[in-house]
Amino acid sequence: MHVAMGQTEAEATRCSIERTLAIVGEKWSLLVLREVFYGAERFDDIQRALGCSRDILSRRLSTLVEAGILTRANYRVPGERTRPAYGLTEQGKELFPVLLALMQWGDKYVAPPEGPSVLVRAKSDDRPVRVEVTTDGSHRTVSADEVTFAPGPGHAERLATSSGI
């Protein structure tokens, strides 16, 4: 793969992982998402659960709202000022497997001896839920050793070729 001067290989391939991490790759962003998936909606509830500073939480929530991952809507408790409540957008809900995969890995490799702190189960039959990588069509589970990586349509070299550069 050819990388132009001053360009990292990730930039040359327009890496989706790098772009995604620019939005959700900070520790507090993932923990905010965890709390919203758990059902927290209000700033104070999220802040209490995380124990981070209000300033950090405010910045992370703003980033997630601007990225279209969370929605912000106002609510008002009688006798109090208007405050924001947060919820997941469809785009945000699609991060569920990412968070679940991180949880699965952590449960396997870094959980305390007594076991994981949270169990994820299907509402319909109370069976454990897990993330697996499958092929399109056959839905056969595949491991990292069974896949290949190839330049996609947004790869920098393909774009340079198609634009005549």
PDB file of C-alpha atoms in Angstrom:
ATOM      1  CA  MET A   1       0.000   0.000   0.000  1.00  0.00           C
ATOM      2  CA  HIS A   2       1.360   3.417  -0.945  1.00  0.00           C
ATOM      3  CA  VAL A   3       1.223   6.120   1.736  1.00  0.00           C
ATOM      4  CA  ALA A   4       1.697   9.761   0.675  1.00  0.00           C
ATOM      5  CA  MET A   5       4.248  11.930   2.486  1.00  0.00           C
ATOM      6  CA  GLY A   6       2.878  13.250   5.784  1.00  0.00           C
ATOM      7  CA  GLN A   7       0.018  10.761   5.744  1.00  0.00           C
ATOM      8  CA  THR A   8      -0.345   7.845   8.142  1.00  0.00           C
ATOM      9  CA  GLU A   9      -1.371   4.452   6.813  1.00  0.00           C
ATOM     10  CA  ALA A  10      -4.706   4.833   8.661  1.00  0.00           C
ATOM     11  CA  GLU A  11      -5.335   8.150   6.889  1.00  0.00           C
ATOM     12  CA  ALA A  12      -4.378   6.609   3.565  1.00  0.00           C
ATOM     13  CA  THR A  13      -7.011   3.903   4.002  1.00  0.00           C
ATOM     14  CA  ARG A  14      -9.564   6.327   5.460  1.00  0.00           C
ATOM     15  CA  CYS A  15      -9.735   3.998   8.440  1.00  0.00           C
ATOM     16  CA  SER A  16     -13.227   3.646   9.905  1.00  0.00           C
ATOM     17  CA  ILE A  17     -11.756   2.517  13.223  1.00  0.00           C
ATOM     18  CA  GLU A  18      -9.772   5.735  13.568  1.00  0.00           C
ATOM     19  CA  ARG A  19     -12.772   7.892  12.623  1.00  0.00           C
ATOM     20  CA  THR A  20     -15.002   6.007  15.077  1.00  0.00           C
ATOM     21  CA  LEU A  21     -12.462   6.327  17.880  1.00  0.00           C
ATOM     22  CA  ALA A  22     -12.361  10.093  17.296  1.00  0.00           C
ATOM     23  CA  ILE A  23     -15.999  10.110  18.449  1.00  0.00           C
ATOM     24  CA  VAL A  24     -16.373   7.285  20.993  1.00  0.00           C
ATOM     25  CA  GLY A  25     -12.811   6.197  21.743  1.00  0.00           C
ATOM     26  CA  GLU A  26     -12.369   8.170  24.929  1.00  0.00           C
ATOM     27  CA  LYS A  27     -12.969   6.273  28.194  1.00  0.00           C
ATOM     28  CA  TRP A  28     -15.724   8.553  29.454  1.00  0.00           C
ATOM     29  CA  SER A  29     -17.615   8.416  26.157  1.00  0.00           C
ATOM     30  CA  LEU A  30     -17.878   4.634  26.319  1.00  0.00           C
ATOM     31  CA  LEU A  31     -18.875   4.767  29.975  1.00  0.00           C
ATOM     32  CA  VAL A  32     -21.547   7.381  29.229  1.00  0.00           C
ATOM     33  CA  LEU A  33     -22.918   5.064  26.554  1.00  0.00           C
ATOM     34  CA  ARG A  34     -22.867   2.156  29.001  1.00  0.00           C
ATOM     35  CA  GLU A  35     -24.971   4.132  31.473  1.00  0.00           C
ATOM     36  CA  VAL A  36     -27.454   5.216  28.805  1.00  0.00           C
ATOM     37  CA  PHE A  37     -27.769   1.588  27.644  1.00  0.00           C
ATOM     38  CA  TYR A  38     -28.411   0.670  31.297  1.00  0.00           C
ATOM     39  CA  GLY A  39     -31.283   3.186  31.272  1.00  0.00           C
ATOM     40  CA  ALA A  40     -29.833   6.402  32.712  1.00  0.00           C
ATOM     41  CA  GLU A  41     -31.240   9.480  30.960  1.00  0.00           C
ATOM     42  CA  ARG A  42     -30.542  12.438  33.215  1.00  0.00           C
ATOM     43  CA  PHE A  43     -27.226  14.260  33.508  1.00  0.00           C
ATOM     44  CA  ASP A  44     -27.170  13.923  37.314  1.00  0.00           C
ATOM     45  CA  ASP A  45     -27.884  10.187  37.183  1.00  0.00           C
ATOM     46  CA  ILE A  46     -25.119   9.611  34.640  1.00  0.00           C
ATOM     47  CA  GLN A  47     -22.693  11.797  36.586  1.00  0.00           C
ATOM     48  CA  ARG A  48     -23.489  10.018  39.863  1.00  0.00           C
ATOM     49  CA  ALA A  49     -22.969   6.590  38.271  1.00  0.00           C
ATOM     50  CA  LEU A  50     -19.662   7.558  36.655  1.00  0.00           C
ATOM     51  CA  GLY A  51     -18.185   9.838  39.287  1.00  0.00           C
ATOM     52  CA  CYS A  52     -16.533  12.013  36.635  1.00  0.00           C
ATOM     53  CA  SER A  53     -16.465  15.791  36.735  1.00  0.00           C
ATOM     54  CA  ARG A  54     -19.502  17.652  35.449  1.00  0.00           C
ATOM     55  CA  ASP A  55     -17.305  19.428  32.891  1.00  0.00           C
ATOM     56  CA  ILE A  56     -15.998  16.151  31.422  1.00  0.00           C
ATOM     57  CA  LEU A  57     -19.498  14.693  31.305  1.00  0.00           C
ATOM     58  CA  SER A  58     -20.899  17.802  29.665  1.00  0.00           C
ATOM     59  CA  ARG A  59     -18.230  17.662  26.932  1.00  0.00           C
ATOM     60  CA  ARG A  60     -18.741  13.940  26.304  1.00  0.00           C
ATOM     61  CA  LEU A  61     -22.519  14.297  26.108  1.00  0.00           C
ATOM     62  CA  SER A  62     -22.179  17.204  23.676  1.00  0.00           C
ATOM     63  CA  THR A  63     -19.826  15.194  21.460  1.00  0.00           C
ATOM     64  CA  LEU A  64     -22.185  12.211  21.425  1.00  0.00           C
ATOM     65  CA  VAL A  65     -25.188  14.416  20.636  1.00  0.00           C
ATOM     66  CA  GLU A  66     -23.312  16.262  17.851  1.00  0.00           C
ATOM     67  CA  ALA A  67     -22.260  12.905  16.370  1.00  0.00           C
ATOM     68  CA  GLY A  68     -25.881  11.747  16.253  1.00  0.00           C
ATOM     69  CA  ILE A  69     -25.348   8.953  18.802  1.00  0.00           C
ATOM     70  CA  LEU A  70     -27.477  10.485  21.563  1.00  0.00           C
ATOM     71  CA  THR A  71     -30.514  12.752  21.518  1.00  0.00           C
ATOM     72  CA  ARG A  72     -31.027  15.582  23.968  1.00  0.00           C
ATOM     73  CA  ALA A  73     -34.545  16.594  25.040  1.00  0.00           C
ATOM     74  CA  ASN A  74     -35.583  18.865  27.871  1.00  0.00           C
ATOM     75  CA  TYR A  75     -37.633  17.776  30.860  1.00  0.00           C
ATOM     76  CA  ARG A  76     -38.796  19.709  33.871  1.00  0.00           C
ATOM     77  CA  VAL A  77     -39.628  18.496  37.362  1.00  0.00           C
ATOM     78  CA  PRO A  78     -42.318  20.775  38.851  1.00  0.00           C
ATOM     79  CA  GLY A  79     -40.704  23.571  40.846  1.00  0.00           C
ATOM     80  CA  GLU A  80     -37.271  23.049  39.271  1.00  0.00           C
ATOM     81  CA  ARG A  81     -35.478  24.421  36.219  1.00  0.00           C
ATOM     82  CA  THR A  82     -35.548  22.724  32.826  1.00  0.00           C
ATOM     83  CA  ARG A  83     -32.826  20.098  32.382  1.00  0.00           C
ATOM     84  CA  PRO A  84     -31.689  17.883  29.512  1.00  0.00           C
ATOM     85  CA  ALA A  85     -32.424  14.166  29.243  1.00  0.00           C
ATOM     86  CA  TYR A  86     -30.467  11.895  26.914  1.00  0.00           C
ATOM     87  CA  GLY A  87     -31.441   8.881  24.848  1.00  0.00           C
ATOM     88  CA  LEU A  88     -29.949   6.661  22.192  1.00  0.00           C
ATOM     89  CA  THR A  89     -30.590   7.312  18.524  1.00  0.00           C
ATOM     90  CA  GLU A  90     -30.782   4.394  16.081  1.00  0.00           C
ATOM     91  CA  GLN A  91     -27.136   5.136  15.278  1.00  0.00           C
ATOM     92  CA  GLY A  92     -26.332   4.969  18.990  1.00  0.00           C
ATOM     93  CA  LYS A  93     -28.191   1.683  19.443  1.00  0.00           C
ATOM     94  CA  GLU A  94     -25.990   0.188  16.740  1.00  0.00           C
ATOM     95  CA  LEU A  95     -23.037   0.599  19.125  1.00  0.00           C
ATOM     96  CA  PHE A  96     -24.586  -2.072  21.373  1.00  0.00           C
ATOM     97  CA  PRO A  97     -22.528  -4.950  19.889  1.00  0.00           C
ATOM     98  CA  VAL A  98     -19.352  -2.876  20.297  1.00  0.00           C
ATOM     99  CA  LEU A  99     -20.002  -2.298  23.998  1.00  0.00           C
ATOM    100  CA  LEU A 100     -21.120  -5.889  24.473  1.00  0.00           C
ATOM    101  CA  ALA A 101     -17.940  -7.172  22.781  1.00  0.00           C
ATOM    102  CA  LEU A 102     -15.832  -5.045  25.142  1.00  0.00           C
ATOM    103  CA  MET A 103     -17.829  -6.397  28.076  1.00  0.00           C
ATOM    104  CA  GLN A 104     -17.410 -10.005  26.891  1.00  0.00           C
ATOM    105  CA  TRP A 105     -13.666  -9.570  26.533  1.00  0.00           C
ATOM    106  CA  GLY A 106     -13.457  -7.968  29.971  1.00  0.00           C
ATOM    107  CA  ASP A 107     -15.599 -10.698  31.543  1.00  0.00           C
ATOM    108  CA  LYS A 108     -13.236 -13.313  30.126  1.00  0.00           C
ATOM    109  CA  TYR A 109      -9.878 -11.661  30.808  1.00  0.00           C
ATOM    110  CA  VAL A 110     -10.153  -9.024  33.530  1.00  0.00           C
ATOM    111  CA  ALA A 111     -13.251  -9.790  35.619  1.00  0.00           C
ATOM    112  CA  PRO A 112     -12.794 -10.212  39.369  1.00  0.00           C
ATOM    113  CA  PRO A 113     -12.485 -13.815  40.646  1.00  0.00           C
ATOM    114  CA  GLU A 114     -16.145 -13.865  41.714  1.00  0.00           C
ATOM    115  CA  GLY A 115     -17.243 -13.150  38.150  1.00  0.00           C
ATOM    116  CA  PRO A 116     -18.640 -10.320  36.037  1.00  0.00           C
ATOM    117  CA  SER A 117     -20.611  -7.481  37.606  1.00  0.00           C
ATOM    118  CA  VAL A 118     -23.334  -7.475  34.933  1.00  0.00           C
ATOM    119  CA  LEU A 119     -24.999 -10.327  33.062  1.00  0.00           C
ATOM    120  CA  VAL A 120     -26.688  -9.604  29.735  1.00  0.00           C
ATOM    121  CA  ARG A 121     -29.688 -11.806  29.013  1.00  0.00           C
ATOM    122  CA  ALA A 122     -32.406 -11.841  26.343  1.00  0.00           C
ATOM    123  CA  LYS A 123     -35.781 -10.582  27.581  1.00  0.00           C
ATOM    124  CA  SER A 124     -37.604 -13.220  25.533  1.00  0.00           C
ATOM    125  CA  ASP A 125     -36.041 -16.357  27.029  1.00  0.00           C
ATOM    126  CA  ASP A 126     -33.525 -15.186  29.664  1.00  0.00           C
ATOM    127  CA  ARG A 127     -30.638 -16.781  27.783  1.00  0.00           C
ATOM    128  CA  PRO A 128     -27.163 -15.188  27.880  1.00  0.00           C
ATOM    129  CA  VAL A 129     -26.420 -12.772  25.034  1.00  0.00           C
ATOM    130  CA  ARG A 130     -23.063 -12.693  23.303  1.00  0.00           C
ATOM    131  CA  VAL A 131     -21.418 -11.100  20.284  1.00  0.00           C
ATOM    132  CA  GLU A 132     -20.024 -13.280  17.517  1.00  0.00           C
ATOM    133  CA  VAL A 133     -18.529 -12.492  14.116  1.00  0.00           C
ATOM    134  CA  THR A 134     -20.402 -14.258  11.340  1.00  0.00           C
ATOM    135  CA  THR A 135     -20.341 -14.392   7.564  1.00  0.00           C
ATOM    136  CA  ASP A 136     -23.089 -12.800   5.499  1.00  0.00           C
ATOM    137  CA  GLY A 137     -25.582 -15.318   4.227  1.00  0.00           C
ATOM    138  CA  SER A 138     -24.507 -18.497   6.019  1.00  0.00           C
ATOM    139  CA  HIS A 139     -24.122 -16.790   9.410  1.00  0.00           C
ATOM    140  CA  ARG A 140     -21.224 -19.134  10.142  1.00  0.00           C
ATOM    141  CA  THR A 141     -19.126 -17.927  13.090  1.00  0.00           C
ATOM    142  CA  VAL A 142     -15.584 -16.993  12.044  1.00  0.00           C
ATOM    143  CA  SER A 143     -12.444 -16.162  14.034  1.00  0.00           C
ATOM    144  CA  ALA A 144      -9.790 -13.525  13.360  1.00  0.00           C
ATOM    145  CA  ASP A 145      -7.642 -16.257  11.770  1.00  0.00           C
ATOM    146  CA  GLU A 146     -10.344 -16.952   9.173  1.00  0.00           C
ATOM    147  CA  VAL A 147     -10.697 -13.473   7.616  1.00  0.00           C
ATOM    148  CA  THR A 148      -8.772 -11.340   5.142  1.00  0.00           C
ATOM    149  CA  PHE A 149      -8.564  -7.572   4.781  1.00  0.00           C
ATOM    150  CA  ALA A 150      -8.646  -5.888   1.376  1.00  0.00           C
ATOM    151  CA  PRO A 151      -8.912  -2.268   0.201  1.00  0.00           C
ATOM    152  CA  GLY A 152     -12.518  -1.099   0.030  1.00  0.00           C
ATOM    153  CA  PRO A 153     -14.210   1.410  -2.258  1.00  0.00           C
ATOM    154  CA  GLY A 154     -13.163   4.315  -0.023  1.00  0.00           C
ATOM    155  CA  HIS A 155      -9.476   3.370   0.031  1.00  0.00           C
ATOM    156  CA  ALA A 156      -7.211   6.351  -0.737  1.00  0.00           C
ATOM    157  CA  GLU A 157      -5.347   4.639  -3.611  1.00  0.00           C
ATOM    158  CA  ARG A 158      -8.624   3.748  -5.318  1.00  0.00           C
ATOM    159  CA  LEU A 159      -9.874   7.298  -4.908  1.00  0.00           C
ATOM    160  CA  ALA A 160      -6.636   8.735  -6.310  1.00  0.00           C
ATOM    161  CA  THR A 161      -6.828   6.404  -9.312  1.00  0.00           C
ATOM    162  CA  SER A 162     -10.465   7.159 -10.070  1.00  0.00           C
ATOM    163  CA  SER A 163      -9.973  10.930  -9.855  1.00  0.00           C
ATOM    164  CA  GLY A 164      -6.950  10.891 -12.167  1.00  0.00           C
ATOM    165  CA  ILE A 165      -4.458  11.993  -9.501  1.00  0.00           C
TER     166      ILE A 165
END
